[in-house]
Amino acid sequence: MTATAGADAGAVETFAASLDRLDVELTRTAPADLGATLETVASDPAVGARLPFDGVALPEWVRLDPTPAEVQAARTGISPAVLAVADYGSVVLPSTDDAAEPVSLFPERHVPVVRASDVVAGMPEAFATLGPRLREDRGSFVLATGPSATADMGALVRGAHGPREVHVVLLEDGPSTAVDPGLDGTVVDGTETAGADGTDADDADDADDRGGDGA
């Protein structure tokens, strides 16, 4: 399946190559097939945050508005990514009232869902896209890149500061998403945070990864 109208085909292919280098799996799907696709990449129990994409919703078996206990027990967290940065294989994650940030951080596997039309080539394009809205709304966002891993104690350990595996689901068609005005991110291991002025904050040590079996 190839990227459709509104998507930068070159950026999408670069994004796929960057994910491969990061040991992150990618599944491309049409919006109508999202539910079936998620059945193949998610492990039960699964929790999720609502997708801000017109005509696209998570299936009923994904627990929305999860309690802290449900997030802790979940093996998969499914959440929207408002943007993807092709050069780095990064996804831009919002923090929303329906627990999007815990959903993306605590389960063993994270499945970010992003539109092909929201894949940009690099950080200049990402800041050009997000900066004006963030300055207006005084928000921030989390930029997550690759598996969570640390070698601070010696041997490389995955999942020490976040999910162990990431499996990106790319929606191949549909218009570009609007950036959620309520974006509110924090720095976690494996992420960078960009604030309301659209500039980079400190790099964190590790990259987010979403874990579980069956991917």
mmCIF file of C-alpha atoms in Angstrom:
data_model
loop_
_atom_site.group_PDB
_atom_site.id
_atom_site.type_symbol
_atom_site.label_atom_id
_atom_site.label_comp_id
_atom_site.label_asym_id
_atom_site.label_seq_id
_atom_site.Cartn_x
_atom_site.Cartn_y
_atom_site.Cartn_z
ATOM 1 C CA MET A 1 0.000 0.000 0.000
ATOM 2 C CA THR A 2 1.359 3.451 -0.882
ATOM 3 C CA ALA A 3 0.728 6.866 0.607
ATOM 4 C CA THR A 4 -2.313 8.663 -0.755
ATOM 5 C CA ALA A 5 -3.364 12.215 -1.500
ATOM 6 C CA GLY A 6 -2.062 14.798 0.947
ATOM 7 C CA ALA A 7 0.961 12.742 1.988
ATOM 8 C CA ASP A 8 4.599 13.403 1.109
ATOM 9 C CA ALA A 9 5.571 10.029 -0.369
ATOM 10 C CA GLY A 10 9.280 10.704 0.082
ATOM 11 C CA ALA A 11 8.831 11.635 3.749
ATOM 12 C CA VAL A 12 6.694 8.559 4.353
ATOM 13 C CA GLU A 13 9.337 6.239 2.909
ATOM 14 C CA THR A 14 12.090 7.982 4.887
ATOM 15 C CA PHE A 15 9.964 7.584 8.019
ATOM 16 C CA ALA A 16 9.609 3.856 7.316
ATOM 17 C CA ALA A 17 13.380 3.498 6.845
ATOM 18 C CA SER A 18 14.079 5.419 10.067
ATOM 19 C CA LEU A 19 11.702 3.191 12.025
ATOM 20 C CA ASP A 20 13.458 0.132 10.634
ATOM 21 C CA ARG A 21 16.816 1.438 11.874
ATOM 22 C CA LEU A 22 15.280 1.979 15.309
ATOM 23 C CA ASP A 23 13.894 -1.579 15.436
ATOM 24 C CA VAL A 24 10.341 -0.191 15.383
ATOM 25 C CA GLU A 25 7.714 -2.032 13.374
ATOM 26 C CA LEU A 26 5.408 -0.234 10.949
ATOM 27 C CA THR A 27 2.030 -1.340 9.620
ATOM 28 C CA ARG A 28 0.287 0.656 6.915
ATOM 29 C CA THR A 29 -3.485 0.510 6.752
ATOM 30 C CA ALA A 30 -6.525 2.250 5.338
ATOM 31 C CA PRO A 31 -8.675 3.994 7.950
ATOM 32 C CA ALA A 32 -11.542 1.577 7.289
ATOM 33 C CA ASP A 33 -9.250 -1.331 8.174
ATOM 34 C CA LEU A 34 -7.852 0.157 11.389
ATOM 35 C CA GLY A 35 -9.796 -2.138 13.721
ATOM 36 C CA ALA A 36 -8.642 -5.286 11.947
ATOM 37 C CA THR A 37 -5.086 -3.981 11.821
ATOM 38 C CA LEU A 38 -5.024 -3.263 15.537
ATOM 39 C CA GLU A 39 -6.148 -6.821 16.239
ATOM 40 C CA THR A 40 -2.918 -8.020 14.637
ATOM 41 C CA VAL A 41 -0.542 -5.627 16.449
ATOM 42 C CA ALA A 42 -2.096 -5.202 19.909
ATOM 43 C CA SER A 43 -2.006 -7.589 22.869
ATOM 44 C CA ASP A 44 -4.863 -7.768 25.393
ATOM 45 C CA PRO A 45 -5.666 -6.052 27.589
ATOM 46 C CA ALA A 46 -5.411 -2.823 25.618
ATOM 47 C CA VAL A 47 -6.081 0.755 26.675
ATOM 48 C CA GLY A 48 -6.296 3.761 24.425
ATOM 49 C CA ALA A 49 -6.812 7.467 23.938
ATOM 50 C CA ARG A 50 -9.367 8.790 21.456
ATOM 51 C CA LEU A 51 -8.132 9.428 17.936
ATOM 52 C CA PRO A 52 -8.674 13.039 16.730
ATOM 53 C CA PHE A 53 -9.086 11.926 13.119
ATOM 54 C CA ASP A 54 -12.400 12.413 11.328
ATOM 55 C CA GLY A 55 -14.201 9.127 10.726
ATOM 56 C CA VAL A 56 -11.631 7.033 12.615
ATOM 57 C CA ALA A 57 -12.157 5.477 16.051
ATOM 58 C CA LEU A 58 -10.596 2.773 18.162
ATOM 59 C CA PRO A 59 -12.499 -0.546 18.324
ATOM 60 C CA GLU A 60 -14.716 -1.324 21.306
ATOM 61 C CA TRP A 61 -12.275 -3.817 22.821
ATOM 62 C CA VAL A 62 -9.811 -0.997 23.515
ATOM 63 C CA ARG A 63 -10.553 0.527 26.931
ATOM 64 C CA LEU A 64 -10.909 4.303 26.661
ATOM 65 C CA ASP A 65 -10.598 6.643 29.648
ATOM 66 C CA PRO A 66 -8.754 3.930 31.572
ATOM 67 C CA THR A 67 -8.252 4.018 35.309
ATOM 68 C CA PRO A 68 -4.709 3.962 36.702
ATOM 69 C CA ALA A 69 -5.186 0.282 37.532
ATOM 70 C CA GLU A 70 -6.278 -0.481 33.964
ATOM 71 C CA VAL A 71 -3.285 1.356 32.552
ATOM 72 C CA GLN A 72 -0.976 -0.575 34.870
ATOM 73 C CA ALA A 73 -2.543 -3.913 33.858
ATOM 74 C CA ALA A 74 -2.584 -3.182 30.122
ATOM 75 C CA ARG A 75 -0.142 -4.860 27.767
ATOM 76 C CA THR A 76 -0.830 -2.411 24.906
ATOM 77 C CA GLY A 77 -1.471 1.316 24.824
ATOM 78 C CA ILE A 78 -2.897 2.846 21.636
ATOM 79 C CA SER A 79 -2.756 6.604 21.163
ATOM 80 C CA PRO A 80 -2.757 9.267 18.439
ATOM 81 C CA ALA A 81 0.371 10.913 17.110
ATOM 82 C CA VAL A 82 -0.351 14.380 15.746
ATOM 83 C CA LEU A 83 2.814 14.399 13.642
ATOM 84 C CA ALA A 84 5.709 12.146 12.618
ATOM 85 C CA VAL A 85 9.266 13.282 11.813
ATOM 86 C CA ALA A 86 10.693 11.201 8.991
ATOM 87 C CA ASP A 87 14.421 11.857 9.502
ATOM 88 C CA TYR A 88 14.320 10.640 13.104
ATOM 89 C CA GLY A 89 11.495 8.101 13.032
ATOM 90 C CA SER A 90 9.868 10.165 15.782
ATOM 91 C CA VAL A 91 6.200 10.552 16.676
ATOM 92 C CA VAL A 92 4.718 13.665 18.276
ATOM 93 C CA LEU A 93 2.404 12.699 21.131
ATOM 94 C CA PRO A 94 -0.154 14.945 22.847
ATOM 95 C CA SER A 95 -1.103 14.851 26.502
ATOM 96 C CA THR A 96 -4.888 14.983 26.789
ATOM 97 C CA ASP A 97 -7.590 14.634 29.422
ATOM 98 C CA ASP A 98 -8.273 11.023 28.391
ATOM 99 C CA ALA A 99 -4.869 9.780 29.610
ATOM 100 C CA ALA A 100 -3.030 9.823 26.279
ATOM 101 C CA GLU A 101 0.339 10.273 27.971
ATOM 102 C CA PRO A 102 0.045 7.362 30.481
ATOM 103 C CA VAL A 103 -1.406 5.175 27.710
ATOM 104 C CA SER A 104 1.698 5.832 25.603
ATOM 105 C CA LEU A 105 4.146 5.347 28.472
ATOM 106 C CA PHE A 106 3.176 2.580 30.894
ATOM 107 C CA PRO A 107 1.969 -0.471 28.902
ATOM 108 C CA GLU A 108 4.665 -2.810 27.568
ATOM 109 C CA ARG A 109 3.763 -1.987 23.970
ATOM 110 C CA HIS A 110 2.812 1.376 22.543
ATOM 111 C CA VAL A 111 0.937 1.627 19.250
ATOM 112 C CA PRO A 112 0.924 5.222 17.997
ATOM 113 C CA VAL A 113 -1.507 5.892 15.152
ATOM 114 C CA VAL A 114 -0.492 8.617 12.701
ATOM 115 C CA ARG A 115 -1.787 9.748 9.318
ATOM 116 C CA ALA A 116 0.510 9.540 6.304
ATOM 117 C CA SER A 117 -0.400 13.157 5.591
ATOM 118 C CA ASP A 118 1.034 14.118 8.999
ATOM 119 C CA VAL A 119 4.534 12.806 8.239
ATOM 120 C CA VAL A 120 7.010 15.656 7.717
ATOM 121 C CA ALA A 121 10.589 15.453 6.502
ATOM 122 C CA GLY A 122 12.492 16.837 9.500
ATOM 123 C CA MET A 123 12.501 18.998 12.603
ATOM 124 C CA PRO A 124 12.346 22.339 10.719
ATOM 125 C CA GLU A 125 9.096 21.213 9.099
ATOM 126 C CA ALA A 126 7.800 19.873 12.403
ATOM 127 C CA PHE A 127 8.406 23.150 14.227
ATOM 128 C CA ALA A 128 6.998 25.129 11.304
ATOM 129 C CA THR A 129 3.830 23.037 11.551
ATOM 130 C CA LEU A 130 3.442 22.952 15.324
ATOM 131 C CA GLY A 131 5.133 26.160 16.437
ATOM 132 C CA PRO A 132 2.447 28.727 15.583
ATOM 133 C CA ARG A 133 -0.302 26.700 17.245
ATOM 134 C CA LEU A 134 1.781 25.978 20.313
ATOM 135 C CA ARG A 135 2.724 29.626 20.716
ATOM 136 C CA GLU A 136 -0.925 30.576 20.479
ATOM 137 C CA ASP A 137 -2.142 27.956 22.955
ATOM 138 C CA ARG A 138 0.914 27.930 25.248
ATOM 139 C CA GLY A 139 1.053 24.147 25.015
ATOM 140 C CA SER A 140 3.820 21.625 24.495
ATOM 141 C CA PHE A 141 4.271 18.151 23.085
ATOM 142 C CA VAL A 142 6.362 15.019 23.554
ATOM 143 C CA LEU A 143 8.612 13.804 20.750
ATOM 144 C CA ALA A 144 9.193 10.055 21.194
ATOM 145 C CA THR A 145 11.871 8.233 19.223
ATOM 146 C CA GLY A 146 12.501 4.502 19.110
ATOM 147 C CA PRO A 147 12.610 1.841 21.820
ATOM 148 C CA SER A 148 13.092 2.768 25.469
ATOM 149 C CA ALA A 149 16.541 1.557 26.483
ATOM 150 C CA THR A 150 19.274 2.321 28.982
ATOM 151 C CA ALA A 151 22.778 1.047 29.557
ATOM 152 C CA ASP A 152 23.387 3.132 32.686
ATOM 153 C CA MET A 153 23.833 0.010 34.817
ATOM 154 C CA GLY A 154 25.901 -1.961 32.302
ATOM 155 C CA ALA A 155 24.118 -4.199 29.787
ATOM 156 C CA LEU A 156 21.442 -2.630 27.587
ATOM 157 C CA VAL A 157 17.997 -2.909 29.191
ATOM 158 C CA ARG A 158 14.809 -2.160 27.303
ATOM 159 C CA GLY A 159 11.660 -0.889 28.940
ATOM 160 C CA ALA A 160 13.378 0.589 31.969
ATOM 161 C CA HIS A 161 11.813 4.033 31.532
ATOM 162 C CA GLY A 162 8.832 3.286 29.326
ATOM 163 C CA PRO A 163 7.331 0.700 27.018
ATOM 164 C CA ARG A 164 9.607 -1.958 25.597
ATOM 165 C CA GLU A 165 8.273 -1.916 22.039
ATOM 166 C CA VAL A 166 6.764 0.532 19.557
ATOM 167 C CA HIS A 167 4.595 -0.533 16.641
ATOM 168 C CA VAL A 168 3.527 2.419 14.488
ATOM 169 C CA VAL A 169 0.256 2.223 12.559
ATOM 170 C CA LEU A 170 0.216 4.550 9.554
ATOM 171 C CA LEU A 171 -3.174 5.600 8.174
ATOM 172 C CA GLU A 172 -2.582 5.787 4.447
ATOM 173 C CA ASP A 173 -5.253 8.281 3.419
ATOM 174 C CA GLY A 174 -7.371 11.099 4.747
ATOM 175 C CA PRO A 175 -6.779 14.811 5.343
ATOM 176 C CA SER A 176 -4.121 16.124 7.652
ATOM 177 C CA THR A 177 -5.108 16.323 11.309
ATOM 178 C CA ALA A 178 -5.567 19.512 13.243
ATOM 179 C CA VAL A 179 -3.174 19.881 16.157
ATOM 180 C CA ASP A 180 -5.006 19.427 19.462
ATOM 181 C CA PRO A 181 -5.095 22.815 21.222
ATOM 182 C CA GLY A 182 -4.688 21.063 24.560
ATOM 183 C CA LEU A 183 -1.205 19.645 23.917
ATOM 184 C CA ASP A 184 0.728 19.379 27.153
ATOM 185 C CA GLY A 185 3.932 17.333 27.259
ATOM 186 C CA THR A 186 6.667 16.545 29.721
ATOM 187 C CA VAL A 187 10.172 15.267 29.289
ATOM 188 C CA VAL A 188 10.400 11.507 29.780
ATOM 189 C CA ASP A 189 13.250 9.138 29.023
ATOM 190 C CA GLY A 190 13.515 8.658 25.299
ATOM 191 C CA THR A 191 11.794 11.920 24.354
ATOM 192 C CA GLU A 192 12.467 15.529 23.607
ATOM 193 C CA THR A 193 10.016 18.226 24.639
ATOM 194 C CA ALA A 194 9.338 21.326 22.592
ATOM 195 C CA GLY A 195 7.615 24.144 24.378
ATOM 196 C CA ALA A 196 5.316 26.961 23.476
ATOM 197 C CA ASP A 197 8.062 28.925 21.723
ATOM 198 C CA GLY A 198 8.623 25.988 19.346
ATOM 199 C CA THR A 199 12.208 25.331 20.434
ATOM 200 C CA ASP A 200 13.876 22.122 21.630
ATOM 201 C CA ALA A 201 14.233 21.423 25.321
ATOM 202 C CA ASP A 202 16.795 19.042 26.813
ATOM 203 C CA ASP A 203 17.287 15.676 25.136
ATOM 204 C CA ALA A 204 16.282 12.755 27.354
ATOM 205 C CA ASP A 205 18.409 9.635 27.672
ATOM 206 C CA ASP A 206 16.136 7.004 26.249
ATOM 207 C CA ALA A 207 13.617 6.455 23.480
ATOM 208 C CA ASP A 208 10.035 5.403 24.009
ATOM 209 C CA ASP A 209 9.200 1.803 23.136
ATOM 210 C CA ARG A 210 6.064 -0.186 23.401
ATOM 211 C CA GLY A 211 6.199 -3.846 24.412
ATOM 212 C CA GLY A 212 4.317 -7.122 24.409
ATOM 213 C CA ASP A 213 4.116 -10.154 22.229
ATOM 214 C CA GLY A 214 2.313 -10.910 19.024
ATOM 215 C CA ALA A 215 3.531 -7.967 16.911
#
